[in-house]
Short mmCIF file of C-alpha atoms in Angstrom, two decimals:
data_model
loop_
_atom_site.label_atom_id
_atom_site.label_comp_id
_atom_site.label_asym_id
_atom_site.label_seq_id
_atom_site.Cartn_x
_atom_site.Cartn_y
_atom_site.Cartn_z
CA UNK A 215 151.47 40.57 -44.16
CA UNK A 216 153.15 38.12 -46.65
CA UNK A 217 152.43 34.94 -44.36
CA UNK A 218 148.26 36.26 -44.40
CA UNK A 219 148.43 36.38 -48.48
CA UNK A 220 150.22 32.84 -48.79
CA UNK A 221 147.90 31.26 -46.06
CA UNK A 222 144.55 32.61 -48.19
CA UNK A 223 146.44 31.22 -51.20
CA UNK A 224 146.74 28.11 -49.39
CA UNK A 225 143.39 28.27 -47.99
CA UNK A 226 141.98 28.91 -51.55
CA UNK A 227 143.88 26.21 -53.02
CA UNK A 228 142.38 23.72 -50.46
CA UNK A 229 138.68 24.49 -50.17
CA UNK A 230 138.53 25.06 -53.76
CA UNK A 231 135.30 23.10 -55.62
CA UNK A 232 136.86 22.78 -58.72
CA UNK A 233 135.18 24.87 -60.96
CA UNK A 234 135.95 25.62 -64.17
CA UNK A 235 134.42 27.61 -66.65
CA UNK A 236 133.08 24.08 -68.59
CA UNK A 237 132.14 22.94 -65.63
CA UNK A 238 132.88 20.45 -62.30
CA UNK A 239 136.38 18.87 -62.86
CA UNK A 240 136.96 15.26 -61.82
CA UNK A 241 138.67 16.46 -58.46
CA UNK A 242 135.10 17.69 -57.41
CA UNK A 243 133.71 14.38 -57.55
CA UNK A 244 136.02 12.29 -56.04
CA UNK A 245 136.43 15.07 -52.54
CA UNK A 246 132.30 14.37 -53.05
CA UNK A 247 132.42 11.27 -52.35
CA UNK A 248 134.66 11.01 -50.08
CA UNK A 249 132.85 14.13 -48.15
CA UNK A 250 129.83 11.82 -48.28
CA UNK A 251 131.91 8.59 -46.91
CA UNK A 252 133.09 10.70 -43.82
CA UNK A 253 129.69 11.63 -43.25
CA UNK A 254 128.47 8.46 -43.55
CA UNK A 255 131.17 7.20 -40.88
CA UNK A 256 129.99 10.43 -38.37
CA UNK A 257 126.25 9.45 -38.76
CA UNK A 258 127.11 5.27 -38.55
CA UNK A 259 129.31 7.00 -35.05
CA UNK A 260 126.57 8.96 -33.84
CA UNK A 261 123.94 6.54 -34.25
CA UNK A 262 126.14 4.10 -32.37
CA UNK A 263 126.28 6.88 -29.10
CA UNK A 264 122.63 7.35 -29.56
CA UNK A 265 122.08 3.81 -29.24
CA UNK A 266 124.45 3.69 -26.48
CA UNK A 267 122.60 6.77 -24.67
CA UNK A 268 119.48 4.92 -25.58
CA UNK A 269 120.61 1.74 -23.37
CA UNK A 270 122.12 4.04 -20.69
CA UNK A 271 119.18 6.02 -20.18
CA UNK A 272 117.30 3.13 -20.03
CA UNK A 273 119.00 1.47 -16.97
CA UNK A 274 118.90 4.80 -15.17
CA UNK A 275 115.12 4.36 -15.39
CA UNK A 276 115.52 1.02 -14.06
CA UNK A 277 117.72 1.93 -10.88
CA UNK A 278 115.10 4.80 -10.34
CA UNK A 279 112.53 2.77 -10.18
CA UNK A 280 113.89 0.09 -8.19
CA UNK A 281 114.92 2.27 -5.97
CA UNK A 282 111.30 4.32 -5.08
CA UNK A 283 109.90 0.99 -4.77
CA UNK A 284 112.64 0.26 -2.04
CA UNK A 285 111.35 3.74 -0.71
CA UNK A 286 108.08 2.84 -0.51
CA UNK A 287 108.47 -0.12 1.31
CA UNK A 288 110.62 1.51 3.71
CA UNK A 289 108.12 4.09 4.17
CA UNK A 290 105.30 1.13 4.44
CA UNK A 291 107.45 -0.17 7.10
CA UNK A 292 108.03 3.36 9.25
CA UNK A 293 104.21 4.02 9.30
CA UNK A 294 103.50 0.60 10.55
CA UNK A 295 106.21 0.67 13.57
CA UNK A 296 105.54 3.82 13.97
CA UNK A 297 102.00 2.70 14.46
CA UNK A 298 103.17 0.30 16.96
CA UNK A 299 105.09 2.28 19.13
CA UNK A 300 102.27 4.77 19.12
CA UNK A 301 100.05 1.88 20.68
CA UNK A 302 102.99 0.73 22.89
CA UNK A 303 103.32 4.52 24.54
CA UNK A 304 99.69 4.75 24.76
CA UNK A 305 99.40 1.71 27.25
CA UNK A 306 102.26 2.58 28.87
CA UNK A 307 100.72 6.29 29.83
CA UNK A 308 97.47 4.49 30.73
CA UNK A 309 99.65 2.49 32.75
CA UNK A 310 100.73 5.21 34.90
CA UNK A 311 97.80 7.27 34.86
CA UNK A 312 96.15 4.76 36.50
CA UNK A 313 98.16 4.11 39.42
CA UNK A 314 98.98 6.06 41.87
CA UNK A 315 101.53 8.40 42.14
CA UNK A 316 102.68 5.90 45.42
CA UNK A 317 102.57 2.83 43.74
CA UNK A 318 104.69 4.93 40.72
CA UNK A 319 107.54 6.38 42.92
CA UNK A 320 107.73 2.85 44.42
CA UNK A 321 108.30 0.64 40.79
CA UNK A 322 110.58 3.91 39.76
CA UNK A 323 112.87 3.69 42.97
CA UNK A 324 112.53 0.30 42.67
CA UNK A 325 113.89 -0.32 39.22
CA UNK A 326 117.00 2.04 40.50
CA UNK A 327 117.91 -0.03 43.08
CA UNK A 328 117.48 -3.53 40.89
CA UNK A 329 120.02 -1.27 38.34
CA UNK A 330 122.27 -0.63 40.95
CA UNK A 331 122.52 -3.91 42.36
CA UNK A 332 122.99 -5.92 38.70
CA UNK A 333 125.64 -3.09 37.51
CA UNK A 334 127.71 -3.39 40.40
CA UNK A 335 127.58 -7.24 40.86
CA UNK A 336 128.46 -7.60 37.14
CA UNK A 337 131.46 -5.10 38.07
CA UNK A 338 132.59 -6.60 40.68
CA UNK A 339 132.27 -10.27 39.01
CA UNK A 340 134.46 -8.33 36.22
CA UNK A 341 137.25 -7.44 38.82
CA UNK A 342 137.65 -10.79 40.68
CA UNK A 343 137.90 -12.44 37.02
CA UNK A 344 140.59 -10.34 35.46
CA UNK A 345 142.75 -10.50 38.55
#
């Protein structure tokens, strides 16, 4: 209990204003202004971050930007392939809807065999080199 009455002693000691009965003492006005110099250092330091957060802010906005218009043109550029290989697919099933289903099975089973034929030259070309 002794330590709580000499810190509040302390305490009052510290934060006191410096009143007297006459009046302010000279104390009061020099912890004035040097209250008012410290907060004239915090305001000259926050006004510095808020300039700072101004600037950052700033070049988010920028990136963000860029970036949609990169988005957009991407998306520009999807619709208009995508157009394409619409177009492509639709000649390609007119293609086959107009031939017969013989004439169909015949470029099908030939393709395979064309396949078969490059893949296993190239293979064997492969073997004959290496060894």
């Amino acid at each position: 209990m002794s330590y709580r009455r000499e810190n509040r002693g302390s305490r009052s000691g510290l934060f006191d204003d410096g009143l007297e009965e006459g009046g302010l003492r000279a104390s009061s006005s020099y912890s004035h202004e040097i209250n008012e110099h410290g907060n004239d250092r915090a305001m000259d330091t926050l006004q510095d971050r808020v300039v700072f957060l101004k600037r950052l802010t700033g070049d988010i906005h920028e990136e963000v930007e860029s970036h949609n218009r990169m988005l957009d043109g991407m998306g520009n550029r999807m619709d208009i392939s995508r157009g394409l290989m619409s177009g492509t697919m639709d000649r390609f099933k007119m293609v086959f809807e107009k031939k017969s289903s013989r004439r169909t099975c015949t470029l099908a089973v030939f393709f395979v065999i064309s396949f078969t034929i490059v893949f296993y030259t190239i293979r064997f070309v492969r073997y004959f080199m290496q060894g």
